[in-house]
Structures are given as structure tokens and as C-alpha cells.
Coordinates of C-alpha atoms in Angstrom, one line a residue:
Chain K
X1 CA 78.3 73.2 82.2
X2 CA 75.1 75.2 81.9
X3 CA 74.3 74.9 85.6
X4 CA 77.2 77.2 86.5
X5 CA 76.5 80.8 87.4
X6 CA 76.6 83.3 84.7
X7 CA 79.4 85.8 85.6
X8 CA 79.2 88.2 82.7
X9 CA 76.2 88.6 80.5
X10 CA 76.8 90.7 77.4
X11 CA 73.5 91.2 75.7
X12 CA 73.3 92.8 72.2
X13 CA 75.8 95.4 73.2
X14 CA 76.7 98.3 70.9
X15 CA 79.3 100.8 72.1
X16 CA 79.8 104.3 70.8
X17 CA 83.1 106.0 70.5
X18 CA 84.1 109.6 69.8
X19 CA 86.3 110.0 66.8
X20 CA 85.9 113.7 66.3
X21 CA 88.8 114.9 64.1
X22 CA 90.8 117.9 65.2
X23 CA 91.2 118.9 61.6
X24 CA 89.3 122.1 60.9
X25 CA 90.7 124.0 58.0
X26 CA 88.7 127.2 57.8
X27 CA 86.2 129.3 59.6
X28 CA 83.3 128.1 57.4
X29 CA 84.1 124.5 58.2
X30 CA 84.3 125.4 61.9
X31 CA 80.8 126.8 61.9
X32 CA 79.3 124.0 59.8
X33 CA 80.7 121.5 62.3
X34 CA 79.6 123.7 65.2
X35 CA 76.0 123.7 63.9
X36 CA 76.1 120.0 63.2
X37 CA 77.6 119.4 66.7
X38 CA 80.4 117.5 65.1
X39 CA 83.1 119.7 66.4
X40 CA 83.7 117.7 69.5
X41 CA 81.7 114.6 68.9
X42 CA 81.5 112.3 65.9
X43 CA 80.0 109.0 66.4
X44 CA 81.7 105.8 65.7
X45 CA 80.4 102.4 66.6
X46 CA 83.3 100.4 68.0
X47 CA 81.3 97.4 69.0
X48 CA 78.2 96.4 67.2
X49 CA 75.5 94.1 68.6
X50 CA 77.8 91.7 70.4
X51 CA 76.3 89.0 72.7
X52 CA 78.0 86.4 74.8
X53 CA 77.8 84.8 78.2
X54 CA 80.7 83.9 80.4
X55 CA 80.1 81.3 83.2
X56 CA 82.0 81.0 86.4
X57 CA 85.4 79.5 86.0
X58 CA 85.6 79.9 82.3
X59 CA 88.5 81.6 80.6
X60 CA 87.7 83.5 77.4
X61 CA 90.2 84.7 74.9
X62 CA 89.3 87.8 72.8
X63 CA 91.0 87.8 69.5
X64 CA 90.9 89.9 66.4
X65 CA 92.9 92.4 64.4
X66 CA 93.9 95.8 65.8
X67 CA 91.0 98.1 66.1
X68 CA 88.4 95.4 66.1
X69 CA 86.9 96.5 69.4
X70 CA 88.4 94.1 71.9
X71 CA 89.7 96.6 74.3
X72 CA 86.5 98.7 74.1
X73 CA 84.5 95.6 75.0
X74 CA 86.7 95.0 78.0
X75 CA 86.4 98.6 79.1
X76 CA 82.6 98.3 78.9
X77 CA 82.7 95.1 81.0
X78 CA 85.0 96.9 83.6
X79 CA 82.5 99.7 83.9
X80 CA 84.7 102.4 82.3
X81 CA 82.4 102.8 79.3
X82 CA 78.7 102.6 79.3
X83 CA 77.1 100.6 76.4
X84 CA 75.1 102.7 74.0
X85 CA 72.6 99.9 73.4
X86 CA 72.1 96.6 75.0
X87 CA 73.1 95.7 78.5
X88 CA 76.0 94.2 80.4
X89 CA 75.5 92.4 83.7
X90 CA 78.5 91.6 85.8
X91 CA 78.2 89.4 88.9
X92 CA 81.2 89.7 91.2
X93 CA 84.3 91.7 91.7
X94 CA 86.3 92.7 88.7
X95 CA 90.1 93.3 88.6
X96 CA 90.7 95.1 85.3
X97 CA 94.3 95.0 84.0
X98 CA 93.7 97.2 81.0
X99 CA 97.0 99.0 81.4
X100 CA 99.4 98.2 84.2
X101 CA 100.1 101.0 86.6
X102 CA 97.6 103.3 84.9
X103 CA 97.2 105.1 88.2
X104 CA 100.9 105.5 89.0
X105 CA 102.2 108.9 89.7
X106 CA 105.7 109.3 88.4
X107 CA 106.8 111.7 91.1
X108 CA 105.9 109.4 94.0
X109 CA 107.9 106.5 95.2
X110 CA 107.0 102.8 94.6
X111 CA 105.9 102.5 98.2
X112 CA 103.5 105.4 98.0
X113 CA 102.3 104.3 94.6
X114 CA 101.4 100.8 95.9
X115 CA 98.9 102.4 98.3
X116 CA 97.6 104.9 95.8
X117 CA 97.1 102.2 93.1
X118 CA 95.4 99.9 95.6
X119 CA 93.0 102.6 96.6
X120 CA 92.2 103.3 93.0
X121 CA 91.3 99.6 92.7
X122 CA 88.9 100.1 95.6
X123 CA 90.9 98.6 98.4
X124 CA 91.3 100.2 101.8
X125 CA 94.6 101.5 103.2
X126 CA 94.5 98.9 106.0
X127 CA 94.0 96.1 103.4
X128 CA 97.0 97.4 101.5
X129 CA 99.1 97.5 104.6
X130 CA 98.3 93.9 105.3
X131 CA 99.3 92.8 101.8
X132 CA 102.2 95.1 101.3
X133 CA 105.0 92.5 101.7
X134 CA 103.2 90.1 99.5
X135 CA 103.1 92.6 96.7
X136 CA 106.7 93.6 97.0
X137 CA 107.8 90.0 97.1
X138 CA 106.0 89.2 93.9
X139 CA 107.3 92.2 92.1
X140 CA 110.8 91.6 93.4
X141 CA 111.5 95.3 93.7
X142 CA 112.7 95.4 97.3
X143 CA 115.7 97.6 96.6
X144 CA 113.8 100.2 94.6
X145 CA 110.9 100.8 97.0
X146 CA 111.8 104.4 97.7
X147 CA 112.7 105.4 94.2
X148 CA 110.2 107.6 92.3
X149 CA 108.4 105.6 89.7
X150 CA 109.5 108.0 87.0
X151 CA 112.9 106.4 87.2
X152 CA 111.5 102.9 86.7
X153 CA 111.8 101.0 83.4
X154 CA 108.5 100.1 81.7
X155 CA 109.1 96.4 82.7
X156 CA 109.5 97.3 86.3
X157 CA 106.3 99.4 86.2
X158 CA 104.5 96.5 84.7
X159 CA 105.7 94.2 87.4
X160 CA 104.5 96.5 90.2
X161 CA 101.2 97.1 88.5
X162 CA 100.6 93.4 87.9
X163 CA 101.4 92.5 91.6
X164 CA 99.1 95.2 93.0
X165 CA 96.2 94.2 90.7
X166 CA 96.4 90.4 91.2
X167 CA 97.1 90.4 94.9
X168 CA 93.5 89.6 95.7
X169 CA 91.5 86.7 94.3
X170 CA 89.0 88.6 92.1
X171 CA 85.9 86.9 90.8
X172 CA 86.7 88.2 87.3
X173 CA 90.1 89.0 86.0
X174 CA 90.3 91.1 82.8
X175 CA 93.7 91.2 81.1
X176 CA 94.3 93.3 78.1
X177 CA 97.6 92.6 76.4
X178 CA 99.7 94.0 79.1
X179 CA 102.5 91.5 79.6
X180 CA 104.3 92.3 76.4
X181 CA 106.9 94.5 78.2
X182 CA 107.9 92.1 81.0
X183 CA 111.0 89.9 80.6
X184 CA 110.6 86.1 79.9
X185 CA 110.9 85.1 83.5
X186 CA 108.3 87.6 84.7
X187 CA 105.9 86.7 82.0
X188 CA 106.1 83.0 83.1
X189 CA 105.5 84.1 86.6
X190 CA 102.4 86.1 85.6
X191 CA 101.1 83.2 83.6
X192 CA 101.5 81.0 86.6
X193 CA 99.7 83.5 88.8
X194 CA 96.8 83.6 86.3
X195 CA 96.6 79.9 86.1
X196 CA 96.7 79.7 89.9
X197 CA 93.8 82.3 90.0
X198 CA 91.9 80.2 87.4
X199 CA 92.2 77.1 89.5
X200 CA 90.9 79.1 92.4
X201 CA 87.7 79.7 90.5
X202 CA 88.4 83.1 88.9
X203 CA 86.8 83.9 85.6
X204 CA 89.3 85.2 83.0
X205 CA 88.9 87.5 80.0
X206 CA 92.1 87.7 78.1
X207 CA 93.1 89.7 75.1
X208 CA 96.3 88.8 73.3
X209 CA 97.7 88.6 69.8
X210 CA 99.7 85.7 70.8
X211 CA 97.4 82.8 69.8
X212 CA 99.5 80.1 71.4
X213 CA 99.2 81.9 74.7
X214 CA 95.5 82.2 74.3
X215 CA 95.2 78.5 73.6
X216 CA 97.3 77.7 76.6
X217 CA 95.3 79.8 79.0
X218 CA 91.7 79.9 77.7
X219 CA 89.0 77.4 77.0
X220 CA 86.7 79.6 75.0
X221 CA 87.3 82.3 72.5
X222 CA 85.5 85.2 70.9
X223 CA 86.6 86.5 67.5
X224 CA 85.8 90.1 66.8
X225 CA 86.1 91.7 63.4
X226 CA 85.5 95.4 63.0
X227 CA 83.2 95.4 66.0
X228 CA 81.1 92.4 64.9
X229 CA 81.3 88.9 66.3
X230 CA 82.8 86.6 63.7
X231 CA 82.8 83.4 65.7
X232 CA 82.6 82.3 69.3
X233 CA 83.0 79.0 71.1
X234 CA 85.7 76.5 71.8
X235 CA 89.1 78.1 71.8
X236 CA 90.8 75.7 69.3
X237 CA 88.1 75.9 66.7
X238 CA 87.9 79.7 66.8
X239 CA 91.6 80.5 66.9
X240 CA 92.3 78.0 64.1
X241 CA 89.7 79.7 61.9
X242 CA 91.2 83.1 62.9
X243 CA 94.7 82.0 62.0
X244 CA 93.6 80.6 58.7
X245 CA 91.9 83.9 57.8
X246 CA 95.0 85.9 58.9
X247 CA 97.3 83.9 56.7
X248 CA 95.2 84.4 53.6
Chain C
X1 CA 66.7 108.2 97.2
X2 CA 68.0 104.7 96.6
X3 CA 70.4 106.1 94.1
X4 CA 71.8 108.6 96.6
X5 CA 72.3 105.8 99.1
X6 CA 74.3 103.8 96.6
X7 CA 76.4 106.9 95.8
X8 CA 77.0 107.4 99.5
X9 CA 78.1 103.7 99.9
X10 CA 80.5 104.1 96.9
X11 CA 81.9 107.3 98.4
X12 CA 82.5 105.5 101.6
X13 CA 84.3 102.6 99.8
X14 CA 86.6 105.0 98.1
X15 CA 87.3 107.2 101.1
X16 CA 90.9 106.0 101.4
X17 CA 91.5 107.0 97.8
X18 CA 90.4 110.5 98.7
X19 CA 92.9 110.5 101.6
X20 CA 95.6 109.2 99.3
X21 CA 95.0 111.8 96.6
X22 CA 95.0 114.6 99.1
X23 CA 98.2 113.4 100.8
X24 CA 99.8 113.1 97.4
X25 CA 99.0 116.7 96.5
X26 CA 100.5 117.8 99.8
X27 CA 103.5 115.6 99.7
X28 CA 104.5 116.5 96.2
X29 CA 103.9 120.2 96.6
X30 CA 107.0 120.9 98.6
X31 CA 109.1 117.8 97.9
X32 CA 112.7 118.6 97.2
X33 CA 112.4 122.2 98.4
X34 CA 114.7 123.0 101.4
X35 CA 112.1 124.4 103.7
X36 CA 109.4 121.9 102.8
X37 CA 106.2 122.3 104.7
X38 CA 107.5 125.5 106.3
X39 CA 106.6 127.1 103.0
X40 CA 102.9 126.6 103.5
X41 CA 103.0 129.0 106.4
X42 CA 105.8 131.2 105.1
X43 CA 104.3 131.7 101.7
X44 CA 101.0 133.4 102.8
X45 CA 102.9 135.3 105.4
X46 CA 105.2 136.8 102.8
X47 CA 102.4 137.6 100.4
X48 CA 100.5 139.3 103.2
X49 CA 103.6 141.3 104.1
X50 CA 103.9 142.6 100.5
X51 CA 100.3 143.5 100.2
X52 CA 100.2 145.2 103.6
X53 CA 103.2 147.4 102.5
X54 CA 101.6 148.1 99.1
X55 CA 98.1 148.9 100.3
X56 CA 98.9 150.8 103.5
X57 CA 101.3 153.1 101.7
X58 CA 99.4 153.6 98.5
X59 CA 96.0 154.0 99.9
X60 CA 95.5 156.2 102.8
X61 CA 92.4 154.5 104.0
X62 CA 92.5 154.0 107.7
X63 CA 91.5 150.5 108.5
X64 CA 92.5 149.6 112.0
X65 CA 94.9 146.7 112.2
X66 CA 95.1 146.4 108.4
X67 CA 97.2 143.2 108.3
X68 CA 94.6 141.2 110.1
X69 CA 91.8 142.7 108.1
X70 CA 93.5 141.9 104.8
X71 CA 94.6 138.4 105.9
X72 CA 91.1 137.3 106.9
X73 CA 89.7 138.1 103.5
X74 CA 92.7 137.0 101.5
X75 CA 92.9 133.5 103.1
X76 CA 89.4 132.6 102.3
X77 CA 89.5 134.1 98.8
X78 CA 92.7 132.4 98.0
X79 CA 91.4 129.1 99.1
X80 CA 88.3 129.4 96.9
X81 CA 90.4 130.7 94.0
X82 CA 93.2 128.1 94.1
X83 CA 91.0 125.1 94.8
X84 CA 88.4 125.8 92.1
X85 CA 91.1 126.5 89.5
X86 CA 92.7 123.2 90.4
X87 CA 89.3 121.5 90.3
X88 CA 88.6 122.6 86.7
X89 CA 91.3 120.2 85.5
X90 CA 90.5 117.4 87.8
X91 CA 88.6 115.4 85.2
X92 CA 90.5 116.4 82.0
X93 CA 93.8 116.0 83.8
X94 CA 93.2 112.5 84.9
X95 CA 92.0 111.4 81.5
X96 CA 94.6 108.7 81.2
X97 CA 93.5 107.0 84.4
X98 CA 89.8 107.4 83.9
X99 CA 90.1 105.7 80.5
X100 CA 91.8 102.7 82.1
X101 CA 90.1 101.9 85.4
X102 CA 86.7 102.5 86.9
X103 CA 86.9 105.1 89.7
X104 CA 84.1 107.4 90.8
X105 CA 85.1 110.5 88.9
X106 CA 84.0 113.1 91.4
X107 CA 86.7 111.8 93.8
X108 CA 89.3 113.7 91.9
X109 CA 87.4 117.0 92.1
X110 CA 86.6 116.6 95.8
X111 CA 90.3 115.7 96.4
X112 CA 91.5 119.0 94.8
X113 CA 89.2 121.1 96.9
X114 CA 90.2 119.1 100.0
X115 CA 93.9 119.7 99.4
X116 CA 93.1 123.4 99.0
X117 CA 91.4 123.3 102.4
X118 CA 94.5 121.6 104.0
X119 CA 96.5 124.4 102.6
X120 CA 94.1 126.8 104.2
X121 CA 94.6 125.1 107.5
X122 CA 98.3 125.6 107.2
X123 CA 97.8 129.3 106.4
X124 CA 95.7 129.6 109.6
X125 CA 99.0 129.0 111.3
X126 CA 100.3 132.1 109.6
X127 CA 97.2 134.0 110.7
X128 CA 97.9 133.1 114.3
X129 CA 101.4 134.5 113.8
X130 CA 100.0 137.7 112.4
X131 CA 97.5 138.0 115.3
X132 CA 100.3 137.7 117.8
X133 CA 102.6 140.0 116.0
X134 CA 99.9 142.7 115.8
X135 CA 99.0 142.2 119.4
X136 CA 95.4 141.5 118.6
X137 CA 93.2 140.2 121.4
X138 CA 92.1 136.6 121.2
X139 CA 88.4 135.9 121.7
X140 CA 86.5 132.7 122.2
X141 CA 84.5 133.6 119.0
X142 CA 87.6 132.6 117.0
X143 CA 86.8 129.0 117.9
X144 CA 83.7 129.3 115.7
X145 CA 85.7 130.0 112.5
X146 CA 85.7 126.3 111.4
X147 CA 82.0 126.7 110.8
X148 CA 82.7 129.4 108.2
X149 CA 85.3 127.2 106.6
X150 CA 82.8 124.3 106.3
X151 CA 80.4 126.5 104.5
X152 CA 83.1 127.7 102.1
X153 CA 84.3 124.1 101.6
X154 CA 80.8 123.0 100.5
X155 CA 80.5 126.0 98.3
X156 CA 83.8 125.2 96.6
X157 CA 83.0 121.5 96.2
X158 CA 79.8 122.5 94.4
X159 CA 81.5 125.0 92.1
X160 CA 84.4 122.6 91.5
X161 CA 82.0 119.9 90.4
X162 CA 80.2 122.2 88.1
X163 CA 83.4 123.7 86.5
X164 CA 85.1 120.3 86.2
X165 CA 82.2 118.8 84.2
X166 CA 81.7 121.9 82.1
X167 CA 85.4 121.9 81.2
X168 CA 85.1 118.5 79.7
X169 CA 82.7 119.6 77.0
X170 CA 83.8 123.2 76.7
X171 CA 87.5 123.7 77.3
X172 CA 87.1 127.5 77.0
X173 CA 85.8 127.5 80.6
X174 CA 89.3 127.6 82.0
X175 CA 90.1 130.9 80.3
X176 CA 86.7 132.4 81.0
X177 CA 87.0 131.5 84.6
X178 CA 90.3 133.2 84.9
X179 CA 88.7 136.5 84.0
X180 CA 85.7 135.8 86.3
X181 CA 87.8 135.2 89.4
X182 CA 89.8 138.3 88.7
X183 CA 86.7 140.4 88.6
X184 CA 85.3 138.5 91.6
X185 CA 88.4 139.4 93.7
X186 CA 88.0 143.1 93.1
X187 CA 84.3 142.8 93.9
X188 CA 85.0 141.3 97.2
X189 CA 86.1 143.6 100.0
X190 CA 89.4 142.0 100.7
X191 CA 91.8 145.0 100.8
X192 CA 89.2 147.8 101.0
X193 CA 86.2 148.3 103.3
X194 CA 82.7 147.7 101.9
X195 CA 81.8 151.3 102.5
X196 CA 84.4 152.4 100.0
X197 CA 82.2 151.2 97.2
X198 CA 79.4 153.3 95.6
X199 CA 76.1 152.6 97.3
X200 CA 74.5 150.6 94.5
X201 CA 77.5 148.4 94.1
X202 CA 78.0 147.9 97.8
X203 CA 74.4 146.7 98.0
X204 CA 75.0 144.2 95.2
X205 CA 78.2 142.9 96.7
X206 CA 76.8 142.4 100.1
X207 CA 73.7 140.7 98.8
X208 CA 74.8 138.7 95.8
X209 CA 78.4 137.9 96.3
X210 CA 78.7 134.6 98.2
X211 CA 82.4 135.3 99.0
X212 CA 81.2 138.3 100.9
X213 CA 79.1 136.2 103.1
X214 CA 82.0 134.0 104.1
X215 CA 84.6 136.8 104.3
X216 CA 82.4 139.0 106.5
X217 CA 81.5 136.1 108.8
X218 CA 85.1 135.2 109.2
X219 CA 86.1 138.8 109.8
X220 CA 83.4 139.2 112.5
X221 CA 84.8 136.2 114.3
X222 CA 88.5 136.9 114.0
X223 CA 89.0 140.6 113.4
X224 CA 86.1 142.2 115.2
X225 CA 85.6 139.5 117.8
X226 CA 81.8 139.4 117.6
X227 CA 79.1 137.1 116.4
X228 CA 78.2 137.6 112.7
X229 CA 74.6 138.5 112.1
X230 CA 72.2 135.7 111.3
X231 CA 71.2 136.9 107.9
X232 CA 74.8 136.6 106.7
X233 CA 75.2 133.1 108.2
X234 CA 72.0 132.0 106.6
X235 CA 72.9 133.4 103.2
X236 CA 76.2 131.7 103.4
X237 CA 74.7 128.3 104.2
X238 CA 72.0 128.7 101.5
X239 CA 74.5 129.7 98.9
X240 CA 76.7 126.8 99.7
X241 CA 74.0 124.2 99.6
X242 CA 72.5 125.7 96.4
X243 CA 75.8 125.6 94.6
X244 CA 76.5 122.0 95.9
X245 CA 73.1 120.8 94.5
X246 CA 73.8 122.5 91.2
X247 CA 77.3 121.0 91.0
X248 CA 76.2 117.5 91.9
X249 CA 73.2 117.6 89.6
X250 CA 75.2 118.8 86.6
X251 CA 78.0 116.3 87.3
X252 CA 75.8 113.3 87.6
X253 CA 73.9 114.2 84.5
X254 CA 77.0 114.3 82.4
X255 CA 79.5 111.9 84.0
X256 CA 78.8 109.0 81.8
X257 CA 79.6 111.0 78.7
X258 CA 83.0 112.2 80.0
X259 CA 84.9 109.2 78.6
X260 CA 83.9 110.1 75.1
X261 CA 85.3 113.6 75.4
X262 CA 88.5 113.3 77.4

């Protein structure tokens, strides 16, 4: 196992977050905050001193209660956030599925959005042209291609977003609790696609509150609790311990 | 130097995104209107018509061929004004996306300025119509006008970057900038000749107002049919580059902190 290449190296990472409150009741408070520079910025450490290493081909599940820093950690790995302390090294291309269709523009048609979204993910127009049919086939949205996205249901948006993002074989796939809106059939289809990518050698980072899904897809797990690592290692051991704690 | 090189490579990788964003702005602007793209020529033409009527009846200054004089200044100023006002919101307005995916952030700012420039090119069509309608003579100097637009484009990208990053930390910028551009418009000889200003002010405008450098170069080429003098050209280039460096420097310094404030 240890001879495999390290894909993601998270080394003692601490991530800051802004939780400045908008609540300023009077002028005095306003100036006090202004002087203390807390008006727009109030520090909050969302992830504290977390370390783990993911090797090629592994699938990691990130579990923990709401607000425990899972998404923040994923965002830092995708390059959206910079760690405050520590370092994150990522080797290979990352396909982040933090929110499906984050780059969709409601006023544009699905056809235009496929190109826009692909370019946001860093693909070229030519590349998108070549894979256009493949994307539409997977999303099964042939008849709505020229409808503006604002008229789409959330499930349809998710389908389109997932198809665009997983069309290539990325080295690292980051999935953040996004399949909750799809219907049963599409979720199965997505799971199949992820499993297929995994077989192809893709490394997966997966956030979900559905523990059985995590167990099915992943081989390792990391349990975060209020920004601190509670446990990491084999998926069964960690998720069983997590479930036990939750049921207390 | 190495850093700059990697920025250039990244920009090249995302060049199609820039194209997509610009074409989105243009497509959506006139979607569902009956005349569609015709508006991008018709709109400046109508505004010019109104201003010509207003200014040629209210002020009895005799500027020869006033419509062309006015149009030259107005086209450039409007481009600067509209594109930078759009650019201010290019980071804060895309907050949802920037929080969810990694994209080089300056792309959104550059895209706004570029869409503004595409609008300007459409308006050039209107300028040609005005030139024909007023029976102005066409000179080969007109072919040099893209050089002026390039200077102005660089100037706008620089100020756009600066304003966009400043607006993330200090949202009051958008309101302050409104007042600034209004003052700026009256301090640029768009509908009056430079000589109409008191001497001290006219010195300041012609030496310190970058918009004057661009407008007067453009007017020399289109309206007067002559080469602009070298000092103005040089001042225009220096101002554009200086503002670009300022914009890029301020943007790079603060871009990693954006996410905490948007």
C-alpha cells in the first residue's frame, strides 16, 4: 500500500473563516468594532491542525456532524480556500463537485451552460464540443437543451452539473453531498459512474451523511468533530465508532 | 518572473472561459428584445441625437461638426464609465461561484471590461453612420484609432482590477465611484472645447486627466484627420501601463483574502 503515490498531502492544516456578525446596534459599538477591525472580519478556525495523506486509488469518506469543517477542508483541497497554517499538496487534476452547477447562469440555455460550466472547470471550448453528446446522453436532457436553466428543476440542474463535471477522468474527484436532490435512478447512475471512475484509478474524497453510502463507496474514512480529527483509518472502524457516538 | 510566467500560463488555459463570459454578457444583453443587436448601434445613436439637440441649442458655442466632436468623446468616456462600473461588482457579484470552484478571479473583471469594449466596437458602427450623415471626410488616419482603444482598454483593465478588489473589503467604493465618475465626466472636454475652461483648470485637465489623453488622440484621428502629438500618445501609454501595474499589484496582493469577505 505504502508504495503508491501520495495524491493529497494535508499537513497540519488550520483554516480560518470569517464569521463577522452583521449585528451592530449603536454607533459606539460600530466604532469599537471599527477600531478593533472586527467590523468585517472576525476570525473563526473551521479546521484545526488536521493531517492526513491520501494515496492513489484510495477512496476517503469524510464524516462528522454539520459544521464540523468537512466542506471547508474540501474547499481548501480544491484550491478555493488557502490554509491559514500548514500546507496542502495536491498531485494531479481535481474535479471538485462542491455544488452541482455552481457556475450555471439561469438566463442561458442548457446548451450554452454546458460550455460555460466546462470552461469554468478549465476545459477548452474544443474539448467541450467533442464531449458534448456524451454529456447530454448521461444527463438525459435531450429535449430541454434549449430551455433556459432557470426553468429547470433542482434535480435536472444537478444531473447536468454532475454530467459536466465527471465527463473526464480526473485524478482526484471531490464530492460534497450533492446527490441528495437527484431521483433514485439518477443517484444509482451517479454512484455507478463514481465506481467506474474509481476502478479507472481516480482518487475519491466523499462527504456524506449517509453512512451506508460511505461504507459502500469508500475504503478509508476521516471523522471530523468541530474542526478536529477524531479518528481516521479504515472505513468500517471509523464509521461504526461515529454511529455509536451519534446514537448516544 | 517565474510567478508571472505561471500566471500567464493560467490565463492562457482559461482563455476560453473569458470568451464564454464575454459572449454571455453580449447574448443576454439584448435577448428577448425585438430589435436585438440593432440596439447596440441604435442606442448610442439616439443618445447622441438627444445630446446634440440639447447642447447645440442651449449653448451657442460654435464647434464645427458638433455631432462628430461630441460622439468621439462620448464613445470613449462611456466605454470607460460603463465597463469600470460593471467591473466593480465582478468579484462580489460572482461570490457564489468563487466559493464553490477554483477559477482565476481576475477573469471576471477582465471579462466585464472586454464586454464593454465589444459594445464600443458596435458603437463604432454608429460613429460611421454619423460620419456619413454629416458628410465628414474619411481619412486614412482613422485606421489608427484601434491604437487609442487599446490604450484605453489597458487603462480600464487596470482600474477595473483595482476597483473590484477594493470593493470586496470596502463596499462603499461603489457609491464613491459614482460621484467620482460624474465629476470626471464634467472635467473631460466631451461636449465643450478645452479652451472653454479657465486657464488653470484647462492646464490640469490636459495634463492630469487620463481620459483627456485618449479622447484628444481619438478626436485628432477621427474628427480633425491629423496625427496626435507625441506627448499625448506617450502620456496615454504611460497612464495606461501605470494603472495596469497598480491594478494587478493590488489585486494579486489581496486575492487570497477575497473568499473570507465575499
